[in-house]
JSON list of C-alpha atoms in Angstrom, two decimals:
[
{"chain": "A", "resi": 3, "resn": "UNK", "atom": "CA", "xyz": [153.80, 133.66, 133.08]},
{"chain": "A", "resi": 4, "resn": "UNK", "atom": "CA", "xyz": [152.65, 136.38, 135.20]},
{"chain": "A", "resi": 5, "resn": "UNK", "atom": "CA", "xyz": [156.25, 136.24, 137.56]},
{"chain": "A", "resi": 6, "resn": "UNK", "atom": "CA", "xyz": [157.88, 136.71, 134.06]},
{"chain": "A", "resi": 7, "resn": "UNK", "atom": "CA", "xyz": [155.95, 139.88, 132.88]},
{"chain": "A", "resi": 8, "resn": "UNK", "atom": "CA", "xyz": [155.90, 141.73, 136.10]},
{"chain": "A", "resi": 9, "resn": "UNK", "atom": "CA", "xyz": [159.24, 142.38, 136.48]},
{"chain": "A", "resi": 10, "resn": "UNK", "atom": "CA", "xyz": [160.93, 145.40, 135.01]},
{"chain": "A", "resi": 11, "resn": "UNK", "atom": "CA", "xyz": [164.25, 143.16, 134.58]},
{"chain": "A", "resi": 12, "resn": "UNK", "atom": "CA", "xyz": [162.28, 141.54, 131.76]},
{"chain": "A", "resi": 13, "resn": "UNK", "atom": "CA", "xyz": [162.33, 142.42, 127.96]},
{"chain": "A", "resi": 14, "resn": "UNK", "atom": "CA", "xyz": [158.91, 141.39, 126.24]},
{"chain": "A", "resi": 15, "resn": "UNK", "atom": "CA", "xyz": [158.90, 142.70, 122.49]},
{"chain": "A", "resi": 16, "resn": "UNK", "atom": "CA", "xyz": [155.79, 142.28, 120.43]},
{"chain": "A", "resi": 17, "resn": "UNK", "atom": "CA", "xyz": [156.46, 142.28, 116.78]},
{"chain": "A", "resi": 18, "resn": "UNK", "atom": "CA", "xyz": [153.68, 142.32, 113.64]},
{"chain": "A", "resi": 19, "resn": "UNK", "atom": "CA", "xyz": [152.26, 144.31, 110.87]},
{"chain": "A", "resi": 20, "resn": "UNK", "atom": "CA", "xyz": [150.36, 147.57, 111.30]},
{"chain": "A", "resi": 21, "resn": "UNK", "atom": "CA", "xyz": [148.24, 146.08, 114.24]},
{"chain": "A", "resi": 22, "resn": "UNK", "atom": "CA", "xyz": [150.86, 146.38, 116.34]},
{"chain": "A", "resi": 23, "resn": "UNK", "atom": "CA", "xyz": [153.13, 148.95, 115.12]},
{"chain": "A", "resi": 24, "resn": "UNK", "atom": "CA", "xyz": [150.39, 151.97, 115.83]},
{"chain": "A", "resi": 25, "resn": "UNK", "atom": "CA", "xyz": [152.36, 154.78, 114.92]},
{"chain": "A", "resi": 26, "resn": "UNK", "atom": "CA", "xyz": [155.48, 153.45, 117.44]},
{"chain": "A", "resi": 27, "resn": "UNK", "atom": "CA", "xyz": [158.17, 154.57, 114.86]},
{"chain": "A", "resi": 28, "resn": "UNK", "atom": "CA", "xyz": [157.24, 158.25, 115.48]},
{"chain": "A", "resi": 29, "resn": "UNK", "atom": "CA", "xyz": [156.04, 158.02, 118.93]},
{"chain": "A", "resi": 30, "resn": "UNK", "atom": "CA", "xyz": [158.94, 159.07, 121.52]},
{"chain": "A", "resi": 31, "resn": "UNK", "atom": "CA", "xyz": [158.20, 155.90, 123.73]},
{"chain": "A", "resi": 32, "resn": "UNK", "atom": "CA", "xyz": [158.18, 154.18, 120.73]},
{"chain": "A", "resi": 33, "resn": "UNK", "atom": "CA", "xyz": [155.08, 152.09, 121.53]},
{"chain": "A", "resi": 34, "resn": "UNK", "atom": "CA", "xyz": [152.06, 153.40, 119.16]},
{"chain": "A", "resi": 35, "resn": "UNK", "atom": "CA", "xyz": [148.62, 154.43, 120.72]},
{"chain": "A", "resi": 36, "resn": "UNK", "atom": "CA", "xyz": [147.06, 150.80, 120.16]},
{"chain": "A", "resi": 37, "resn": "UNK", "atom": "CA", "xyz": [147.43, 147.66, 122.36]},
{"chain": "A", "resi": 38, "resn": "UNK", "atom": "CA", "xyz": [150.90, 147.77, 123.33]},
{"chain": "A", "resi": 39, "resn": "UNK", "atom": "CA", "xyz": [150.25, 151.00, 124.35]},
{"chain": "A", "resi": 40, "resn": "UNK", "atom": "CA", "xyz": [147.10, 149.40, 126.48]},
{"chain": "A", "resi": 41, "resn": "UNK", "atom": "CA", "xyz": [149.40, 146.52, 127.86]},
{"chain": "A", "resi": 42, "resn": "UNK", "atom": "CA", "xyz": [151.98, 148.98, 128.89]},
{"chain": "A", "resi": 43, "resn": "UNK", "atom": "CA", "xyz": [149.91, 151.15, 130.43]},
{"chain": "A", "resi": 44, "resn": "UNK", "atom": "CA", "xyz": [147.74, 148.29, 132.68]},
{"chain": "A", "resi": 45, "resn": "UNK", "atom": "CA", "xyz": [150.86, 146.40, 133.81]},
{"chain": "A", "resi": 46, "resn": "UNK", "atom": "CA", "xyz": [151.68, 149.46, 135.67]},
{"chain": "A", "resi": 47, "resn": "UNK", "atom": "CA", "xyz": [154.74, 150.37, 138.04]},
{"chain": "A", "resi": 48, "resn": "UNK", "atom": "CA", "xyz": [155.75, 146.55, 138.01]},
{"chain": "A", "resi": 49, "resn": "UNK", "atom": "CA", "xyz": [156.09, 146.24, 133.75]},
{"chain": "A", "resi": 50, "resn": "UNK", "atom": "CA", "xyz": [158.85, 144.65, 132.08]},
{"chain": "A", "resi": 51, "resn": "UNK", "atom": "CA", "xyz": [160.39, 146.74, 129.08]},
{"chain": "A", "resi": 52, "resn": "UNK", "atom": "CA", "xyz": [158.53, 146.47, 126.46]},
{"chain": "A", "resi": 53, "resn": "UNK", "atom": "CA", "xyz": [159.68, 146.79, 122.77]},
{"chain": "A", "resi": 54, "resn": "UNK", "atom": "CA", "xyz": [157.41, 146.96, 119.90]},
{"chain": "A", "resi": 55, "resn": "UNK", "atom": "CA", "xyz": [158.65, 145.94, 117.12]},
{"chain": "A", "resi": 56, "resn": "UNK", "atom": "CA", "xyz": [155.66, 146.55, 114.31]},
{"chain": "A", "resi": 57, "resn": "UNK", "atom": "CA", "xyz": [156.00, 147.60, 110.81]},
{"chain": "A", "resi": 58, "resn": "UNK", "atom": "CA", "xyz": [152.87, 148.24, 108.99]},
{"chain": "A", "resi": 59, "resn": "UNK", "atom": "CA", "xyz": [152.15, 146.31, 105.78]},
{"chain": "A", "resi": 60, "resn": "UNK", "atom": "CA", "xyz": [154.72, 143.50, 106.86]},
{"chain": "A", "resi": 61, "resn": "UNK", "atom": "CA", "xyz": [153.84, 140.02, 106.19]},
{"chain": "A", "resi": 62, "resn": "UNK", "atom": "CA", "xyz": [155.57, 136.72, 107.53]},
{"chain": "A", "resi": 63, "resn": "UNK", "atom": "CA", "xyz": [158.54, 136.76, 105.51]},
{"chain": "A", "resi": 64, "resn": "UNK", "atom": "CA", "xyz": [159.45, 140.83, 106.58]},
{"chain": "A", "resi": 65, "resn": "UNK", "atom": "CA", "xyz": [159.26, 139.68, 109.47]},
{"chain": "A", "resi": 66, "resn": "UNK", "atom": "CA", "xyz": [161.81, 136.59, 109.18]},
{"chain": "A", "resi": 67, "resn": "UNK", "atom": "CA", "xyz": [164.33, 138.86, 107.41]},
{"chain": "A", "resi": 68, "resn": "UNK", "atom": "CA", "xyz": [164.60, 141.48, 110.22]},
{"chain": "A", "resi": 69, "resn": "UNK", "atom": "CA", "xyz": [164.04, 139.46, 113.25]},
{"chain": "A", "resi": 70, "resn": "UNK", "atom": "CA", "xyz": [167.60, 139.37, 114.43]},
{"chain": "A", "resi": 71, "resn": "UNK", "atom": "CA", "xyz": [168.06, 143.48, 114.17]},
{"chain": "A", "resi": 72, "resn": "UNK", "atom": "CA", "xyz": [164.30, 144.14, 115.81]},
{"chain": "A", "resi": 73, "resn": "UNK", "atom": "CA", "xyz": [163.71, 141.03, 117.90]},
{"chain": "A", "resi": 74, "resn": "UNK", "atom": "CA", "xyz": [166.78, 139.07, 118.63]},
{"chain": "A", "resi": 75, "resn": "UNK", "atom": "CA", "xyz": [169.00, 141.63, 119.68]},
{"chain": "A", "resi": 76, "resn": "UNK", "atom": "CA", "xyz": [167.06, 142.33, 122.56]},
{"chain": "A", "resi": 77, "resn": "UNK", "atom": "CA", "xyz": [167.54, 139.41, 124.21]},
{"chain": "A", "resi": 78, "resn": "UNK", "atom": "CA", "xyz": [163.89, 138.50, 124.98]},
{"chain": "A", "resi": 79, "resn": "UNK", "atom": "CA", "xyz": [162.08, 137.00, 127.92]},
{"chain": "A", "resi": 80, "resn": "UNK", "atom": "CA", "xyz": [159.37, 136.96, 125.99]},
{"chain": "A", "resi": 81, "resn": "UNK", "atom": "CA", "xyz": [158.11, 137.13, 122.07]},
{"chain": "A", "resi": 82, "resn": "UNK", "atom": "CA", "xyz": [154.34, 137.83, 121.07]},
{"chain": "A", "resi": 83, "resn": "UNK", "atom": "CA", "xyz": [153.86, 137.58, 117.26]},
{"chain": "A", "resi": 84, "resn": "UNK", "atom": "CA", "xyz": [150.92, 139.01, 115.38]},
{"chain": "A", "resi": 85, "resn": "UNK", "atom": "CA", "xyz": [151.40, 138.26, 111.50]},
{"chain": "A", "resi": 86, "resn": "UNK", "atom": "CA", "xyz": [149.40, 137.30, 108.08]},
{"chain": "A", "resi": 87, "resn": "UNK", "atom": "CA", "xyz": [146.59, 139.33, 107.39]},
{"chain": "A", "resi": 88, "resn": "UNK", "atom": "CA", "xyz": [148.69, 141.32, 104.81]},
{"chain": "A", "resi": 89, "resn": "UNK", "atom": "CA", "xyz": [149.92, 137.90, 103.57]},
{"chain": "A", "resi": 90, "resn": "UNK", "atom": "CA", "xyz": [146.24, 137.77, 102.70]},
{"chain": "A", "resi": 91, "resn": "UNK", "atom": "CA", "xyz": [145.33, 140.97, 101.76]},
{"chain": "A", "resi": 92, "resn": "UNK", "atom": "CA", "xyz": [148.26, 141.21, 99.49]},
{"chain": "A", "resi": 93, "resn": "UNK", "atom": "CA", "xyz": [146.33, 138.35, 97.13]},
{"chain": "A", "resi": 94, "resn": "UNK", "atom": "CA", "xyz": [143.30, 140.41, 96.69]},
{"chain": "A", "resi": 95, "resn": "UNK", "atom": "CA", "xyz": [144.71, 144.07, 96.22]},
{"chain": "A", "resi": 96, "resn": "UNK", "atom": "CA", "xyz": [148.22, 143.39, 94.50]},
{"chain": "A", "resi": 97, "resn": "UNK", "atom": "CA", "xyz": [147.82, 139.88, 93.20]},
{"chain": "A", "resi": 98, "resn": "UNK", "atom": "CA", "xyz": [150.87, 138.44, 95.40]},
{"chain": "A", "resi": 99, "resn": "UNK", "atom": "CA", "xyz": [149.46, 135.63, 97.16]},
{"chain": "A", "resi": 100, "resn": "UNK", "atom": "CA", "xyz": [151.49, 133.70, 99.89]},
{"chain": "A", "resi": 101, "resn": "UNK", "atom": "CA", "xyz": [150.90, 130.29, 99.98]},
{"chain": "A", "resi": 102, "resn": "UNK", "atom": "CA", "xyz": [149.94, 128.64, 103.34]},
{"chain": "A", "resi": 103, "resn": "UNK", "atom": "CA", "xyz": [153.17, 126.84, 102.84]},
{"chain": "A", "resi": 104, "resn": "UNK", "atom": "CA", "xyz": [155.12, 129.60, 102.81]},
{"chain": "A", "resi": 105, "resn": "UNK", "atom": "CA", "xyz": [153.68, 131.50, 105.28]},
{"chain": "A", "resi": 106, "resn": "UNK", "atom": "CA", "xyz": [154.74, 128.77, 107.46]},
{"chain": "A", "resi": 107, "resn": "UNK", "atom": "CA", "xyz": [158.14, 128.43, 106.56]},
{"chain": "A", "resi": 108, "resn": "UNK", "atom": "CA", "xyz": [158.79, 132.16, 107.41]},
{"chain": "A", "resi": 109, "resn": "UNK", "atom": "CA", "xyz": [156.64, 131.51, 110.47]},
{"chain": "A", "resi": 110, "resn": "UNK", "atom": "CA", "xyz": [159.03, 128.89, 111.64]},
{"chain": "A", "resi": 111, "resn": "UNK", "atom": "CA", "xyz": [161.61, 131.13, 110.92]},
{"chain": "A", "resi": 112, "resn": "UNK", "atom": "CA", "xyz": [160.64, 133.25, 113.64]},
{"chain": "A", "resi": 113, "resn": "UNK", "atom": "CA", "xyz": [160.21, 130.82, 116.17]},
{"chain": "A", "resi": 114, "resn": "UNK", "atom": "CA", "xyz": [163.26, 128.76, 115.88]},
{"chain": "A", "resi": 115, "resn": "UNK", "atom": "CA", "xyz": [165.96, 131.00, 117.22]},
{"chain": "A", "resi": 116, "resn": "UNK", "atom": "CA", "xyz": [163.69, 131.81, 120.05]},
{"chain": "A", "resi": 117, "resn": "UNK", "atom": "CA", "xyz": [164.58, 130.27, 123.06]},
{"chain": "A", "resi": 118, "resn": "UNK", "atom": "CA", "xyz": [162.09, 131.97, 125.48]},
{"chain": "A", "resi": 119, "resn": "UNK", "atom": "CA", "xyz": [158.16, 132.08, 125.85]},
{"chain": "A", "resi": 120, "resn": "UNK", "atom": "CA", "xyz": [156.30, 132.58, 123.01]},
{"chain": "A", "resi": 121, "resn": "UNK", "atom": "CA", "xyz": [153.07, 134.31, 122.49]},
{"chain": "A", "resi": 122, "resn": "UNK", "atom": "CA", "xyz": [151.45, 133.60, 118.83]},
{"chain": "A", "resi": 123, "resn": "UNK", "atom": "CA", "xyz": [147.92, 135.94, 118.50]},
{"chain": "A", "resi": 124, "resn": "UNK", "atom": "CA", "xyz": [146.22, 135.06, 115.35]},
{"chain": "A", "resi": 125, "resn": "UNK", "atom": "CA", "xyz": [145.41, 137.34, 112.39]},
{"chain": "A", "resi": 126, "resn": "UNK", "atom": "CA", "xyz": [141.84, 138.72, 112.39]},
{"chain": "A", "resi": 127, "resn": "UNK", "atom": "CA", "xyz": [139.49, 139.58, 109.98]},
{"chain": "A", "resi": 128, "resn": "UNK", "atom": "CA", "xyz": [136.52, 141.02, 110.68]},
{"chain": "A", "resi": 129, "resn": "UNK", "atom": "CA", "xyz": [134.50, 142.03, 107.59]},
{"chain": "A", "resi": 130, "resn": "UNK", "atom": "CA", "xyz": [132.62, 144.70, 106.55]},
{"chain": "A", "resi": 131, "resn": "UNK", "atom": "CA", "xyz": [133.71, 145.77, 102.90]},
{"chain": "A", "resi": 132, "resn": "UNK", "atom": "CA", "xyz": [132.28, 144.30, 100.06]},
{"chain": "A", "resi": 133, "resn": "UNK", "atom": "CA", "xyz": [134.06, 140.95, 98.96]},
{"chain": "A", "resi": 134, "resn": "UNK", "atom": "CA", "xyz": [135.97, 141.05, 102.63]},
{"chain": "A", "resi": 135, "resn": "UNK", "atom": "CA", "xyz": [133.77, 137.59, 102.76]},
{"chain": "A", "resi": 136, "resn": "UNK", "atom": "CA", "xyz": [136.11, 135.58, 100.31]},
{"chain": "A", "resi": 137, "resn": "UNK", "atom": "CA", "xyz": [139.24, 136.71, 102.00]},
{"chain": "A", "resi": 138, "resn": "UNK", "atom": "CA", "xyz": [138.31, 133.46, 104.62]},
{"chain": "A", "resi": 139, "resn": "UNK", "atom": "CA", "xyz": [139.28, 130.95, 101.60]},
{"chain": "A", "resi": 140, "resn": "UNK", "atom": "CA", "xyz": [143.31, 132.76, 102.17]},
{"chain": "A", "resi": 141, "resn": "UNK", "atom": "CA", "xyz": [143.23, 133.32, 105.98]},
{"chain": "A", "resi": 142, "resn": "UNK", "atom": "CA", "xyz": [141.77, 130.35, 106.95]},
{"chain": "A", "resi": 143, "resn": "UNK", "atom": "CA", "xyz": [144.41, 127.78, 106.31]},
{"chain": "A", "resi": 144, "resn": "UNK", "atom": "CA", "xyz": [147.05, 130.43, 107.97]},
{"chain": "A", "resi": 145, "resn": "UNK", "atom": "CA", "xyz": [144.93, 130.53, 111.36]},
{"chain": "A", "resi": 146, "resn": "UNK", "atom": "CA", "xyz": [145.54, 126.43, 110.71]},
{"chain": "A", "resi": 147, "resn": "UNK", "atom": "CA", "xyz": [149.23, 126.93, 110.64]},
{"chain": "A", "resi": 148, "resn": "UNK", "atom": "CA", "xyz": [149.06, 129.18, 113.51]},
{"chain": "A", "resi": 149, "resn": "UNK", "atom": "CA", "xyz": [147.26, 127.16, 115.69]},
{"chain": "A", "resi": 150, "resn": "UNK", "atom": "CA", "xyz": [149.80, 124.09, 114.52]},
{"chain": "A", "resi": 151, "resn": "UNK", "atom": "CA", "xyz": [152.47, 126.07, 115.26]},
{"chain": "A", "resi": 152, "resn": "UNK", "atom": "CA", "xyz": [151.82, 127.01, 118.96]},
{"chain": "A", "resi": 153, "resn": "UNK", "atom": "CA", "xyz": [150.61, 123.53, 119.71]},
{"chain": "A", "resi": 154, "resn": "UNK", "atom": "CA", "xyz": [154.34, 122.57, 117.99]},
{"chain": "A", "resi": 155, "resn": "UNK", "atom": "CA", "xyz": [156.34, 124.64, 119.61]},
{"chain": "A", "resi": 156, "resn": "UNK", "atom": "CA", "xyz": [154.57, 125.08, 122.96]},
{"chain": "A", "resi": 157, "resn": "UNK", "atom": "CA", "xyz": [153.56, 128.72, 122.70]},
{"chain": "A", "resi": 158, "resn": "UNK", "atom": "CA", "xyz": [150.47, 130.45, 123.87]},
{"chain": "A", "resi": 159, "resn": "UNK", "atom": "CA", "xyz": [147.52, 131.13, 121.35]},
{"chain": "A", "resi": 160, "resn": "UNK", "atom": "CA", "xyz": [145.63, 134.14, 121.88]},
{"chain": "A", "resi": 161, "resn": "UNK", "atom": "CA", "xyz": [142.64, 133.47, 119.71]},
{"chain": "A", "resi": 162, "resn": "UNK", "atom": "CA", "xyz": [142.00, 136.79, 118.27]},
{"chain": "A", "resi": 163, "resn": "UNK", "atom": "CA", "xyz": [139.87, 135.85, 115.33]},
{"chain": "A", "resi": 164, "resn": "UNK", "atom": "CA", "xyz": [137.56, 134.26, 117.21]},
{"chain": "A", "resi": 165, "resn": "UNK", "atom": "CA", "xyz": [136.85, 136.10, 120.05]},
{"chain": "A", "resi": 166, "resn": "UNK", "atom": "CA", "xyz": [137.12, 139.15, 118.22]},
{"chain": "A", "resi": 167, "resn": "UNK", "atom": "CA", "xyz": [134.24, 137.19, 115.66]},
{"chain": "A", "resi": 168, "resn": "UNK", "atom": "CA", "xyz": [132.36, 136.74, 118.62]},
{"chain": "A", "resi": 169, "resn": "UNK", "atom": "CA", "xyz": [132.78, 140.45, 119.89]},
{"chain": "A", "resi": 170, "resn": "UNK", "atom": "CA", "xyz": [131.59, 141.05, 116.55]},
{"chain": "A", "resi": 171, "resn": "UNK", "atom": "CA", "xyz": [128.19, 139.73, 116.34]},
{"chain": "A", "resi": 172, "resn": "UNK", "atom": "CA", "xyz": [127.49, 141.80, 119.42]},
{"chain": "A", "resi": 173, "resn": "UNK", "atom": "CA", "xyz": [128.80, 145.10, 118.77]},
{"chain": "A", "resi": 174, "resn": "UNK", "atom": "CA", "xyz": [129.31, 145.15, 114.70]},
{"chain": "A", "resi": 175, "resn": "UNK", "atom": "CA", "xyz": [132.16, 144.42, 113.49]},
{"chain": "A", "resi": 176, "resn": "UNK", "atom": "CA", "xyz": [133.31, 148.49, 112.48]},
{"chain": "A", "resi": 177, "resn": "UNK", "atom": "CA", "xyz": [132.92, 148.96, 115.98]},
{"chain": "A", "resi": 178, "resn": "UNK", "atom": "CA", "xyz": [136.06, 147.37, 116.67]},
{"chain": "A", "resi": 179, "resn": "UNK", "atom": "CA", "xyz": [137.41, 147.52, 113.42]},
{"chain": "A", "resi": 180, "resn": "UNK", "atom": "CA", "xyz": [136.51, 150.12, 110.47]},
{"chain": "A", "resi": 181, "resn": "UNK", "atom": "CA", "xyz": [138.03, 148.32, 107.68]},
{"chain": "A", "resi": 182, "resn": "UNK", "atom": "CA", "xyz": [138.01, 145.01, 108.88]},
{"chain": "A", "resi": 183, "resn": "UNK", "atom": "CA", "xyz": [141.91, 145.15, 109.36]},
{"chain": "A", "resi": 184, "resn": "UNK", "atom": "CA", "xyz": [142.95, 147.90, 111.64]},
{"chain": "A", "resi": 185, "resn": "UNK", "atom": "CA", "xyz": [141.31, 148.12, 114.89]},
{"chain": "A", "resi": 186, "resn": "UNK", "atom": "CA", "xyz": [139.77, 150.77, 116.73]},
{"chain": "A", "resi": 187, "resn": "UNK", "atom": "CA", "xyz": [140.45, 152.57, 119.80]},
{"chain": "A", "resi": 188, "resn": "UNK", "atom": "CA", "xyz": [137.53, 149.85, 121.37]},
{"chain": "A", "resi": 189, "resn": "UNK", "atom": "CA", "xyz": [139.14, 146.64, 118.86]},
{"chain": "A", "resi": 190, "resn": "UNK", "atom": "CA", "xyz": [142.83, 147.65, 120.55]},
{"chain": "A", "resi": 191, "resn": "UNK", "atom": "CA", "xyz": [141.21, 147.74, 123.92]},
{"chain": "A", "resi": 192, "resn": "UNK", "atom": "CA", "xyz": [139.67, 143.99, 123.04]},
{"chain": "A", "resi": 193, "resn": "UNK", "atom": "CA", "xyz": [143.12, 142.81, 122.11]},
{"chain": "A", "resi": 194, "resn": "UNK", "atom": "CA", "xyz": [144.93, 144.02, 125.24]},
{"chain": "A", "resi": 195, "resn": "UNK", "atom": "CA", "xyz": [141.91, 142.53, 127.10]},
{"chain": "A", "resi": 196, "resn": "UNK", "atom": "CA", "xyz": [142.60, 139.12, 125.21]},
{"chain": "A", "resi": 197, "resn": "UNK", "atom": "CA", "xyz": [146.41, 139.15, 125.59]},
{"chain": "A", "resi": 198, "resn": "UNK", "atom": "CA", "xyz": [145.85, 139.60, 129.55]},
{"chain": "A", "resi": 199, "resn": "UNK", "atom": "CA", "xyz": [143.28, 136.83, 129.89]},
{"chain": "A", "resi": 200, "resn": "UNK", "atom": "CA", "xyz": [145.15, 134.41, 127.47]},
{"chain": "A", "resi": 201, "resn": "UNK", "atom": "CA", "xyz": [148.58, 135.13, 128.74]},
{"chain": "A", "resi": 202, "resn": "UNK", "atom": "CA", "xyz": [148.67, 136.67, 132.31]},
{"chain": "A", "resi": 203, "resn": "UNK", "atom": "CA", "xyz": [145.20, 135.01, 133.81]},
{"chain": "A", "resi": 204, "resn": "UNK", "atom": "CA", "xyz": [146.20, 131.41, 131.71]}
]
C-alpha cells in the first residue's frame, strides 16, 4: 500500500461526516485543519493528491447520493471512508434513526462502484455527556456492519473506536474528543497516527 500512496501520480480522497471535512470547504487547499490535514502534511514531498471529500452532519446515505460528483469523478487510487456516527446521533437528537440495515445498504453503495483500495475507519464514540452511554445500543451493530463489510469486500479496517477507547482510558476521553464526536487537535493527531499504522505500516 505504501508504493500506492507515495506517489504524487496517485489520487487518494477521504470522504465522511464532519470528522473529516474540518473546515475543507473554506480552506484554500481544501483539506480542513484535522487529520487529512495531518496525513498530508507527514507524507511529505512524495504525497499523492489528496481530496477530501467531508461534509459535516452527513450520514451513510449523503454519502451514497453524492459519491459519483465528490468521489468517483476523481478517478481514485484509493478511497478511505469514515461514516455513521450521525446515523446514530440523529436517533437521539432528532428522532430519525437509521436502521443497521440501512446503514448497510448505503454502505454498500459506496463500495460497489469502487474498483480500487479501500480504506473503511470506523465511527467513534467516545463519551463524556450525560446519556452518551446508551448511544452504544445504535453504534454498535454499525461497527458490526463495518467490520463485515471490509472483511467482504477486502478493504482495510482502521479500528478507530477501539484504539481511540483505549487512548481513552489513558488520557480521558475530552482529551481527544470534547463532545465525544468531534476530535481534538490531539484526537486528529491519534487518527492520522492510526491511518499510518493500519494502512501504510500494514
Amino acid at each position: 500500500m505504501t508504493n500506492i500512496l507515495l506517489d504524487p501520480r496517485r489520487t487518494v480522497v477521504f470522504a465522511g461526516d464532519s470528522v473529516t471535512d474540518c473546515g475543507r470547504r473554506t480552506d484554500p487547499d481544501g483539506l480542513g485543519d484535522g487529520y487529512v490535514r495531518n496525513l498530508y502534511d507527514d507524507l511529505g514531498e512524495r504525497q499523492p493528491a489528496i481530496v477530501n471529500a467531508g461534509i459535516s452532519g452527513n450520514r451513510a446515505a449523503d454519502l451514497a447520493a453524492r459519491w459519483a460528483a465528490d468521489v468517483l469523478t476523481h478517478d481514485p487510487s484509493l478511497v478511505s471512508i469514515m461514516i455513521g456516527i450521525n446515523d446514530t446521533w440523529r436517533r437521539y437528537d432528532e428522532d430519525d434513526p437509521t436502521t443497521p440495515e440501512d446503514f448497510e445498504a448505503s454502505y454498500r453503495s459506496l463500495l460497489d462502484p469502487l474498483s480500487c483500495p479501500v480504506v473503511l475507519m470506523e465511527p467513534f464514540l467516545l463519551p463524556v455527556k450525560d446519556g452518551q452511554e446508551e448511544w452504544r445500543e445504535d453504534l454498535d451493530p454499525k461497527l458490526d456492519v463495518v467490520r463485515k463489510l471490509a472483511v467482504e469486500y477486502g478493504a482495510i479496517l482502521v479500528p478507530t473506536d477501539v484504539e481511540l477507547t483505549k487512548q481513552a482510558g489513558s488520557v480521558g476521553p475530552a482529551a481527544l474528543a470534547g463532545d465525544g464526536v468531534h476530535p481534538s487537535a490531539a484526537g486528529h493527531r491519534a487518527l492520522a497516527d492510526l491511518w499510518r499504522r493500519y494502512v501504510l505500516d500494514a
